[in-house]
Coordinates of C-alpha atoms in Angstrom, one line a residue:
M1 CA 115.1 64.1 89.3
G2 CA 118.5 62.6 88.6
I3 CA 120.2 59.2 87.8
A4 CA 122.9 57.9 90.2
N5 CA 124.1 54.8 88.3
W6 CA 124.0 55.0 84.5
I7 CA 126.2 51.9 84.1
W8 CA 123.2 49.7 84.4
I9 CA 121.4 51.2 81.5
W10 CA 122.6 48.2 79.4
T11 CA 120.0 46.0 81.1
A12 CA 117.4 47.8 78.9
I13 CA 118.2 45.0 76.4
M14 CA 116.1 42.6 78.5
P15 CA 112.7 44.2 77.8
F16 CA 113.7 44.4 74.1
A17 CA 114.5 40.6 74.1
V18 CA 111.1 39.9 75.6
F19 CA 109.4 42.0 73.0
L20 CA 111.2 40.1 70.2
Y21 CA 110.1 36.8 71.7
Y22 CA 106.5 37.8 71.6
F23 CA 106.9 39.2 68.1
F24 CA 108.4 36.1 66.5
R25 CA 106.8 33.3 68.6
K26 CA 105.1 30.5 66.8
K27 CA 101.4 30.9 65.8
Y28 CA 99.0 28.0 66.6
Q29 CA 95.8 27.0 64.8
N30 CA 92.6 26.2 66.6
K31 CA 91.2 22.7 65.8
N32 CA 88.1 20.9 67.1
V33 CA 88.8 17.7 69.0
S34 CA 86.0 15.4 69.8
S35 CA 87.2 14.8 73.4
V36 CA 86.8 18.5 74.2
L37 CA 83.5 19.2 72.4
F38 CA 81.8 18.9 75.8
W39 CA 83.5 22.2 76.9
Q40 CA 82.4 24.3 73.9
E41 CA 79.3 25.5 75.8
M42 CA 81.5 26.9 78.5
M43 CA 83.6 28.8 75.9
K44 CA 80.7 30.6 74.2
E45 CA 80.9 33.6 76.6
I46 CA 84.6 34.1 75.9
Q47 CA 84.1 33.6 72.1
A48 CA 81.3 36.2 72.2
S49 CA 83.8 38.8 73.6
P50 CA 86.9 38.7 71.3
Y51 CA 88.2 42.0 72.6
L52 CA 88.3 40.6 76.2
K53 CA 90.1 37.5 74.9
K54 CA 92.7 39.6 73.1
L55 CA 93.2 41.7 76.2
Q56 CA 93.7 38.7 78.4
H57 CA 96.0 37.2 75.8
H58 CA 98.2 40.3 75.6
L59 CA 97.9 41.6 79.2
L60 CA 100.6 39.2 80.4
F61 CA 103.0 40.7 77.9
Y62 CA 102.2 44.2 79.1
L63 CA 102.7 43.3 82.7
Q64 CA 106.0 41.5 82.0
M65 CA 107.3 44.5 80.0
A66 CA 106.3 46.9 82.8
A67 CA 108.0 44.9 85.5
L68 CA 111.2 44.6 83.4
L69 CA 111.3 48.3 82.7
L70 CA 110.8 49.1 86.4
C71 CA 113.7 46.8 87.2
V72 CA 115.9 48.6 84.8
F73 CA 114.6 51.9 86.3
G74 CA 115.6 50.7 89.8
L75 CA 119.1 49.5 88.7
I76 CA 120.1 53.0 87.5
E77 CA 119.1 54.4 90.9
P78 CA 116.9 57.3 90.2
Y79 CA 116.2 60.0 92.9
W80 CA 114.4 63.2 93.6
E81 CA 116.7 66.1 94.4
S82 CA 115.7 68.6 97.1
E83 CA 117.4 71.5 98.8
T84 CA 118.3 71.0 102.5
V85 CA 118.9 73.4 105.4
Q86 CA 122.4 74.7 105.9
G87 CA 124.7 73.1 108.5
N88 CA 125.7 69.5 109.2
E89 CA 124.1 69.7 112.7
L90 CA 121.1 71.8 113.8
I91 CA 120.3 73.3 117.3
F92 CA 116.8 74.7 117.8
I93 CA 116.4 77.3 120.6
V94 CA 112.7 77.6 121.4
D95 CA 111.3 80.6 123.2
T96 CA 108.8 79.2 125.7
S97 CA 108.0 82.5 127.5
A98 CA 104.4 83.6 128.1
S99 CA 104.6 86.3 125.4
M100 CA 104.7 83.6 122.8
L101 CA 101.0 82.9 123.5
A102 CA 100.1 86.2 121.8
G103 CA 98.3 86.1 118.4
S104 CA 95.8 83.7 116.8
P105 CA 97.2 81.2 116.0
S106 CA 99.7 81.9 118.7
R107 CA 103.3 82.8 117.9
F108 CA 104.3 79.6 119.7
D109 CA 102.2 77.5 117.4
Q110 CA 103.6 79.3 114.3
Q111 CA 107.2 78.7 115.4
K112 CA 106.4 75.0 116.0
T113 CA 105.1 74.8 112.4
A114 CA 108.3 76.4 111.2
M115 CA 110.4 74.0 113.2
A116 CA 108.5 71.0 111.8
E117 CA 109.2 72.3 108.2
L118 CA 112.9 72.6 109.0
V119 CA 113.0 69.0 110.3
G120 CA 111.4 67.9 107.0
Q121 CA 114.3 69.5 105.2
A122 CA 117.0 68.3 107.5
G123 CA 117.4 65.0 105.7
G124 CA 118.6 63.0 108.7
K125 CA 120.9 65.6 110.1
P126 CA 121.1 65.5 114.0
V127 CA 118.8 68.0 115.6
T128 CA 118.9 69.3 119.2
V129 CA 116.0 71.2 120.7
I130 CA 116.5 73.5 123.7
K131 CA 113.8 75.2 125.7
T132 CA 114.5 78.7 127.1
G133 CA 114.2 79.7 130.8
Q134 CA 116.2 80.4 133.9
T135 CA 117.5 76.9 133.6
P136 CA 117.6 76.0 129.9
E137 CA 116.3 72.5 129.2
V138 CA 117.2 70.0 126.4
A139 CA 114.0 68.6 125.0
V140 CA 115.8 66.2 122.5
R141 CA 119.5 65.7 121.9
E142 CA 121.1 65.0 118.5
E143 CA 118.0 63.2 117.2
R144 CA 118.0 62.0 113.5
E145 CA 114.7 60.2 113.3
Q146 CA 112.1 62.6 111.8
K147 CA 109.1 61.0 113.6
K148 CA 110.6 61.4 117.1
L149 CA 111.6 65.0 116.3
L150 CA 108.2 66.0 115.1
A151 CA 106.6 64.3 118.2
S152 CA 109.0 66.2 120.5
I153 CA 108.2 69.5 118.8
E154 CA 104.5 68.9 119.0
N155 CA 104.8 68.2 122.8
L156 CA 106.5 71.5 123.5
E157 CA 104.6 73.8 125.9
V158 CA 104.9 77.3 127.1
N159 CA 106.4 77.6 130.6
Y160 CA 105.5 81.2 131.2
E161 CA 108.9 82.3 132.6
E162 CA 111.2 84.8 131.1
A163 CA 113.2 83.6 128.1
Q164 CA 116.6 84.5 129.4
M165 CA 117.8 84.3 125.8
D166 CA 121.4 85.4 126.5
Q167 CA 121.8 82.6 129.0
T168 CA 120.2 80.0 126.7
I169 CA 122.4 81.0 123.8
L170 CA 125.5 80.4 125.9
F171 CA 124.1 77.0 126.9
A172 CA 123.5 76.1 123.2
E173 CA 127.0 77.2 122.3
S174 CA 128.4 74.7 124.8
L175 CA 126.7 71.9 122.8
V176 CA 128.3 73.0 119.5
K177 CA 130.8 70.5 118.1
D178 CA 132.3 72.4 115.1
E179 CA 131.7 75.3 112.9
S180 CA 129.3 73.5 110.6
T181 CA 126.6 73.6 113.4
V182 CA 123.8 76.1 112.8
I183 CA 121.8 77.5 115.7
H184 CA 118.2 78.4 114.9
I185 CA 116.4 80.7 117.3
F186 CA 112.6 80.7 117.3
T187 CA 111.3 83.7 119.2
D188 CA 109.0 86.8 118.9
A189 CA 112.0 89.2 118.5
L190 CA 115.7 89.3 119.0
A191 CA 117.9 92.3 118.3
R192 CA 121.0 91.8 116.2
E193 CA 123.0 93.4 119.0
A194 CA 122.4 90.2 121.1
L195 CA 124.5 88.2 118.5
A196 CA 127.0 90.9 117.6
S197 CA 129.9 89.2 119.4
K198 CA 129.0 85.7 118.0
T199 CA 131.3 85.9 115.0
E200 CA 132.5 82.3 115.0
Q201 CA 129.0 80.8 115.0
S202 CA 126.2 80.6 112.5
F203 CA 122.7 81.8 113.7
V204 CA 119.3 81.9 112.0
V205 CA 116.7 84.0 113.9
H206 CA 113.1 83.2 113.2
S207 CA 111.1 86.2 114.5
S208 CA 107.5 87.3 114.3
S209 CA 107.1 90.6 112.3
E210 CA 103.4 91.0 112.9
K211 CA 102.5 93.8 115.3
L212 CA 99.8 92.7 117.8
A213 CA 97.4 94.8 119.9
N214 CA 97.9 94.5 123.6
A215 CA 96.7 96.1 126.8
S216 CA 98.0 94.8 130.1
I217 CA 97.7 95.2 133.9
R218 CA 101.3 96.3 134.9
Q219 CA 100.7 96.8 138.7
F220 CA 97.9 96.1 141.1
G221 CA 98.2 97.2 144.7
L222 CA 96.0 97.2 147.9
S223 CA 96.3 99.4 150.9
Q224 CA 94.4 100.1 154.1
S225 CA 92.7 103.4 154.6
E226 CA 90.3 104.9 157.1
K227 CA 87.3 103.9 155.0
G228 CA 88.5 100.4 154.2
L229 CA 90.6 98.9 151.5
R230 CA 91.8 101.0 148.6
A231 CA 93.1 99.5 145.3
I232 CA 95.0 101.0 142.3
V233 CA 95.2 99.2 139.0
Q234 CA 97.8 100.4 136.5
V235 CA 96.7 99.6 132.9
V236 CA 98.9 100.2 129.8
N237 CA 97.9 100.2 126.2
E238 CA 101.0 99.5 124.1
S239 CA 99.0 99.2 120.9
E240 CA 98.9 101.8 118.1
E241 CA 95.1 102.1 118.3
Q242 CA 92.6 103.3 120.9
M243 CA 91.2 100.6 123.2
K244 CA 87.9 100.5 125.1
G245 CA 86.9 98.0 127.8
T246 CA 86.3 97.6 131.5
V247 CA 88.4 97.0 134.6
T248 CA 86.9 94.5 137.1
L249 CA 87.9 94.0 140.7
S250 CA 86.6 91.0 142.5
A251 CA 87.0 89.1 145.8
G252 CA 84.6 86.4 147.0
G253 CA 81.1 87.5 146.1
V254 CA 82.1 91.2 145.7
S255 CA 82.7 92.7 142.3
K256 CA 83.3 96.3 141.1
E257 CA 83.8 97.6 137.6
A258 CA 85.1 100.7 136.0
E259 CA 84.9 101.8 132.3
L260 CA 88.2 102.0 130.5
E261 CA 89.3 104.0 127.4
L262 CA 92.9 104.2 126.5
Q263 CA 94.6 106.1 123.7
A264 CA 97.5 104.5 121.8
G265 CA 100.4 104.2 124.1
E266 CA 98.5 105.6 127.1
E267 CA 99.1 104.5 130.7
R268 CA 96.4 105.0 133.3
L269 CA 95.9 104.4 137.1
V270 CA 92.4 103.2 137.9
P271 CA 91.5 103.6 141.6
F272 CA 88.9 101.7 143.6
E273 CA 87.7 103.1 147.0
N274 CA 85.9 101.7 150.0
L275 CA 86.5 98.0 149.3
P276 CA 85.2 95.4 151.8
A277 CA 87.7 93.5 154.0
E278 CA 88.7 90.6 151.8
D279 CA 92.2 89.0 151.7
L280 CA 92.5 87.9 148.1
W281 CA 91.6 90.2 145.2
T282 CA 91.6 89.8 141.4
A283 CA 91.9 92.6 138.9
E284 CA 91.0 91.9 135.3
I285 CA 90.6 93.9 132.1
Q286 CA 88.1 93.0 129.4
V287 CA 89.5 94.4 126.1
N288 CA 89.8 93.2 122.6
D289 CA 93.5 92.5 122.3
D290 CA 95.7 89.7 121.0
Y291 CA 97.3 88.6 124.3
A292 CA 95.2 87.5 127.2
A293 CA 97.8 86.2 129.7
D294 CA 98.6 89.7 131.0
N295 CA 95.0 90.8 131.4
R296 CA 94.7 89.4 134.9
M297 CA 96.5 90.1 138.2
L298 CA 96.1 89.0 141.8
S299 CA 97.0 90.7 145.1
F300 CA 96.8 89.5 148.7
V301 CA 96.2 91.9 151.6
Q302 CA 99.0 91.5 154.2
Q303 CA 101.1 93.6 156.5
E304 CA 104.5 93.3 154.8
S305 CA 107.7 95.1 155.7
T306 CA 111.2 95.0 154.3
G307 CA 112.7 97.0 157.2
V308 CA 113.7 96.5 160.8
V309 CA 114.5 98.9 163.6
V310 CA 117.4 97.6 165.8
D311 CA 118.0 98.6 169.4
S312 CA 121.2 100.7 169.5
S313 CA 122.3 98.8 172.6
L314 CA 122.5 95.5 170.8
H315 CA 125.7 94.2 169.3
S316 CA 126.4 95.6 165.9
L317 CA 126.5 92.1 164.4
V318 CA 122.7 92.0 164.7
S319 CA 122.4 95.0 162.3
K320 CA 125.0 93.4 160.0
G321 CA 123.1 90.2 159.9
F322 CA 119.9 91.9 158.8
E323 CA 121.8 94.0 156.2
S324 CA 123.3 90.8 154.8
I325 CA 119.8 89.5 153.9
G326 CA 118.8 92.7 152.1
M327 CA 116.7 94.3 154.8
E328 CA 116.6 98.0 155.5
V329 CA 118.1 98.6 159.0
A330 CA 117.5 101.6 161.2
A331 CA 119.1 102.0 164.6
A332 CA 117.2 103.7 167.4
D333 CA 117.2 104.2 171.1
P334 CA 114.7 102.0 173.0
S335 CA 112.9 105.1 174.2
Q336 CA 111.9 105.8 170.6
F337 CA 110.4 102.4 169.9
K338 CA 106.9 103.3 171.0
D339 CA 106.7 105.6 168.0
R340 CA 107.7 102.8 165.6
T341 CA 104.3 101.0 165.7
G342 CA 104.0 98.5 162.8
S343 CA 107.7 98.1 162.2
M344 CA 109.7 95.0 163.1
L345 CA 111.7 95.7 166.2
A346 CA 114.9 93.9 167.4
T347 CA 115.7 94.6 171.1
N348 CA 116.4 93.2 174.5
Q349 CA 113.9 95.4 176.3
T350 CA 111.2 93.0 177.7
E351 CA 108.8 95.9 178.5
L352 CA 108.4 96.4 174.7
L353 CA 106.8 93.0 174.3
D354 CA 103.4 94.6 175.0
L355 CA 103.6 96.8 171.8
N356 CA 101.6 95.8 168.8
S357 CA 104.7 95.7 166.6
P358 CA 106.4 92.4 165.8
I359 CA 109.4 91.9 168.1
L360 CA 112.6 89.9 167.9
L361 CA 113.9 89.8 171.5
I362 CA 117.6 89.1 171.7
G363 CA 118.6 88.7 175.4
R364 CA 116.8 90.2 178.4
N365 CA 117.3 93.4 180.3
D366 CA 115.3 92.3 183.4
A367 CA 117.2 89.1 184.4
E368 CA 120.6 87.6 184.9
A369 CA 122.1 84.9 182.6
I370 CA 123.3 81.6 183.9
E371 CA 126.1 79.4 182.3
V372 CA 125.2 76.4 180.1
S373 CA 127.4 74.1 178.1
G374 CA 125.2 71.6 176.3
A375 CA 124.2 71.2 172.6
I376 CA 121.2 73.0 171.1
E377 CA 118.1 70.8 170.5
T378 CA 115.4 72.2 168.2
T379 CA 111.8 71.2 167.4
S380 CA 110.3 71.0 163.9
H381 CA 109.5 74.6 163.1
P382 CA 109.8 76.8 160.0
L383 CA 112.5 79.0 161.7
F384 CA 114.9 76.1 161.5
T385 CA 114.1 75.0 157.9
Y386 CA 117.4 76.6 156.6
A387 CA 119.1 77.5 159.9
D388 CA 120.9 74.5 161.3
L389 CA 122.1 75.3 164.9
E390 CA 124.2 72.1 165.3
N391 CA 127.5 74.0 165.3
V392 CA 126.3 77.0 167.4
Y393 CA 127.9 77.3 170.9
V394 CA 126.0 79.2 173.7
S395 CA 127.8 80.0 177.0
A396 CA 124.9 81.6 178.9
L397 CA 121.1 81.7 178.9
Y398 CA 118.5 84.0 180.4
P399 CA 115.4 82.5 182.1
G400 CA 112.5 81.6 179.8
F401 CA 109.0 83.0 179.8
D402 CA 106.4 80.7 181.4
A403 CA 103.6 81.3 178.9
Y404 CA 105.9 81.1 175.8
E405 CA 106.3 78.0 173.6
T406 CA 109.9 76.7 173.6
I407 CA 111.2 75.6 170.1
A408 CA 114.9 75.3 171.0
E409 CA 116.6 74.4 174.3
I410 CA 120.0 73.7 175.9
D411 CA 120.3 71.3 178.8
G412 CA 116.6 71.4 179.2
K413 CA 116.5 75.2 179.5
P414 CA 114.7 77.4 176.9
F415 CA 116.9 79.0 174.2
I416 CA 114.4 80.2 171.6
Q417 CA 110.7 80.8 172.5
L418 CA 107.6 82.1 170.8
S419 CA 105.1 84.4 172.5
P420 CA 101.3 83.9 172.3
K421 CA 101.1 86.8 169.9
G422 CA 103.9 85.5 167.7
D423 CA 107.0 87.4 168.9
I424 CA 110.3 85.5 168.9
A425 CA 112.6 85.5 172.0
I426 CA 116.3 84.5 171.8
L427 CA 117.3 84.0 175.4
S428 CA 121.0 84.8 175.1
D429 CA 123.2 87.8 174.2
I430 CA 124.8 87.6 170.8
Q431 CA 128.3 88.2 172.4
S432 CA 127.7 85.0 174.5
T433 CA 127.6 82.8 171.4
N434 CA 129.6 82.1 168.3
W435 CA 126.4 82.3 166.3
P436 CA 127.2 85.4 164.2
L437 CA 130.2 83.4 162.8
D438 CA 128.0 80.6 161.6
P439 CA 126.1 80.7 158.2
S440 CA 122.9 79.8 160.1
F441 CA 122.8 83.3 161.7
P442 CA 121.6 85.4 158.7
L443 CA 119.4 82.5 157.6
F444 CA 117.7 82.4 161.0
L445 CA 117.2 86.2 160.8
W446 CA 115.7 85.9 157.4
S447 CA 113.3 83.2 158.6
A448 CA 112.5 85.3 161.7
A449 CA 111.7 88.3 159.5
N450 CA 109.4 86.2 157.3
E451 CA 107.7 84.8 160.4
L452 CA 107.2 88.2 162.1
T453 CA 106.2 90.3 159.1
G454 CA 104.5 87.7 156.9
S455 CA 101.1 86.0 157.1
E456 CA 100.4 82.5 158.3
A457 CA 97.8 82.2 155.5
F458 CA 100.0 83.5 152.6
L459 CA 103.3 82.0 151.4
G460 CA 104.1 84.9 149.0
Y461 CA 104.3 86.0 145.4
F462 CA 106.2 83.9 142.9
Q463 CA 107.1 84.1 139.2
P464 CA 106.4 81.0 137.0
N465 CA 108.9 78.2 137.8
E466 CA 110.8 80.3 140.3
H467 CA 113.2 78.5 142.6
R468 CA 113.2 80.0 146.2
S469 CA 113.9 79.0 149.7
V470 CA 110.6 79.2 151.7
P471 CA 110.1 78.8 155.5
L472 CA 108.1 75.6 155.4
A473 CA 108.5 72.9 158.0
S474 CA 106.2 70.1 159.1
D475 CA 106.3 66.8 161.0
A476 CA 105.6 64.9 157.8
G477 CA 108.2 66.8 155.8
E478 CA 105.9 67.0 152.7
W479 CA 103.7 69.8 151.3
E480 CA 101.1 69.3 148.6
L481 CA 100.2 72.0 146.0
F482 CA 96.6 72.4 144.6
K483 CA 95.1 74.7 142.1
G484 CA 91.4 74.6 143.1
K485 CA 90.8 70.9 143.6
E486 CA 93.4 69.9 141.0
Y487 CA 96.6 68.3 142.5
V488 CA 99.7 70.1 141.0
G489 CA 102.7 68.5 142.8
S490 CA 104.6 68.1 146.1
Y491 CA 107.4 69.7 147.9
L492 CA 109.7 67.6 150.1
E493 CA 111.6 69.5 152.8
G494 CA 115.3 69.2 152.4
E495 CA 115.2 68.1 148.8
G496 CA 116.2 71.4 147.3
P497 CA 114.5 74.8 146.9
F498 CA 110.8 75.2 146.5
I499 CA 109.8 75.4 142.8
A500 CA 106.8 77.4 142.0
P501 CA 104.2 76.1 139.4
A502 CA 104.5 77.3 135.8
E503 CA 101.0 78.5 135.2
P504 CA 99.9 81.8 136.8
G505 CA 97.1 81.7 139.3
V506 CA 96.3 81.1 143.0
Y507 CA 97.5 77.9 144.6
E508 CA 96.9 76.1 147.9
V509 CA 100.0 74.8 149.8
D510 CA 98.8 72.1 152.3
G511 CA 100.8 70.2 154.9
D512 CA 100.8 69.1 158.6
G513 CA 97.2 70.4 159.0
R514 CA 98.0 73.8 157.7
S515 CA 97.0 75.5 154.5
M516 CA 98.6 78.6 152.9
Q517 CA 97.9 80.4 149.7
M518 CA 100.5 81.5 147.1
I519 CA 100.2 83.6 144.0
V520 CA 102.1 82.9 140.7
Q521 CA 102.0 85.7 138.2
L522 CA 103.9 86.9 135.2
S523 CA 107.0 89.1 135.4
S524 CA 106.8 92.6 134.0
E525 CA 108.9 91.6 131.0
E526 CA 106.3 89.1 129.9
K527 CA 103.6 91.8 129.8
T528 CA 105.2 93.6 126.9
L529 CA 105.0 92.2 123.3
A530 CA 107.8 92.6 120.8
S531 CA 108.1 92.0 117.1
G532 CA 111.0 91.9 114.7
A533 CA 112.4 90.7 111.4
S534 CA 114.0 87.3 110.8
Y535 CA 117.7 87.2 109.8
A536 CA 120.8 85.1 109.6
I537 CA 124.3 85.7 110.9
G538 CA 127.4 83.7 109.8
Q539 CA 127.8 81.0 107.2
A540 CA 128.2 77.3 108.0
S541 CA 130.7 75.3 106.1
E542 CA 128.9 72.6 104.2
E543 CA 129.7 70.8 101.0
D544 CA 126.3 69.5 100.0
E545 CA 123.3 71.9 99.8
T546 CA 120.9 69.3 98.4
I547 CA 119.5 66.0 99.6
H548 CA 118.7 62.9 97.4
Y549 CA 115.4 61.0 98.0
P550 CA 115.8 57.6 96.2
L551 CA 112.9 56.3 94.2
I552 CA 114.1 52.6 94.4
P553 CA 111.7 51.7 97.2
W554 CA 108.7 52.9 95.2
A555 CA 110.0 51.0 92.1
I556 CA 110.4 47.7 94.1
A557 CA 106.9 48.1 95.5
I558 CA 105.3 48.5 92.1
V559 CA 107.3 45.6 90.7
L560 CA 106.0 43.3 93.5
L561 CA 102.4 44.5 92.8
L562 CA 102.9 43.8 89.1
L563 CA 104.1 40.3 89.8
L564 CA 100.9 39.6 91.9
V565 CA 98.8 40.9 89.0
E566 CA 100.8 38.9 86.5
W567 CA 100.3 35.7 88.5
E568 CA 96.5 36.3 88.7
V569 CA 96.3 36.9 84.9
Y570 CA 98.3 33.7 84.2
R571 CA 96.1 31.7 86.6
R572 CA 92.9 32.9 85.0
G573 CA 94.4 32.2 81.5
I574 CA 95.1 28.6 82.5
A575 CA 91.7 28.2 84.0
I576 CA 89.7 29.1 80.9
R577 CA 91.7 27.1 78.4

């Protein structure tokens, strides 16, 4: 404790003057007066308790002296002195990745407690809180009020996505005003090398040094075999001790188990044979570890391909378009296509439409094209969600197929059609259009590949909060997301990319009378736990290392209380005279 204003110590003479007044004041003698003899009966109780009378007589003096001394105490401005955190401004980077859920209490809760303690030591300094992720988010900006900061920290939640710490640190540095700002990083572990080049900035890393036990499912795959479905579950024990448990595979009402025993650091593939024909399967391990989020994984059975076989007679721009969207392209003669069953085929050979393979027909080899000059008109279909054909010019069209559905036309004539089994037909040669020069061409090929090789009942695999373009289109233009029966959110077509939910699991995507499933699950990076030591880098320039908490408010409160007590004592003294 310290004193900020010694000059007011002279006011201590006031309590001393009051003391002298009571010491030298005139003494009075008690005399009986006939007019007040009637009240003697009422005074007997007081006269029978002389100590109580003396206490009431002197209590007023004690209260006055206490109030005066507290006033003198307040005038000299006493305060408690406490150390404060370094830096004139603080920035908190909070790791909100899934791995922060490990431990009991979780690492995330421990870091929230550490942040709350630092806020208590900040002494009114501005604090900014940033959440990690693919897109770093500011939870609170330059807040000085302690209650708001503590409430904001308490409301922080894990978002399950990768921390992207390098990107988040760069974002935090963009908010730094001067060299007195200190960036506090709350995470499970961060190597010093990540901050080696940050020589002009001060950092304090709050890590978790406790090593936790963890076993996880790293991969889970399904494949068709002659005897039915076959599944392989990859389980890894990254702990320093042996682990025992079970691996459970379930779908609908079907469940299969396998005993599991892993040595420290061991990786094992657990196979399951002769599984029934179910679309959605869940693999889960039951082990005694400190991190449950990576003990479960889902897989959907679908025919998925990342490659396409292109007819060598087609224009080379078709192959270039598929390559630009990351697909593996193989060129082949049409005579070899019958041996490519199961692969996506791009050709102009109409006789190949009878194959079981998904086909993108570009042009026709069995008809003559006729000239057209109108604009392209499209219907509402997922193929055109991202491929706008407004600026595409087509000079000639082939005749359409009678049994096919037309989704784009020119001058009332079919331009793009869908076959009953799902094949896509573009009724024009690539060299008869300017389409390859328009950005919509690779986007259309990407949508076509998803339409042909994907599943109508499955939207795909996503990571938590992943932003992705998806081939969704409906008349209403809105899709709703559900987890079980719980409503999660909506996706409006044309309002930006589709954003996956944060929490892993299976979701239903409903819209326009259709329903699809999607799976959100952790990235591989979030299935590995890390631990490390806390450390500090850099030194913030700061003049004051302590903070003063004044005691004047407490002194004023006590003085007011004493005044109320003093008035009550005085009132009672008047009443009994």
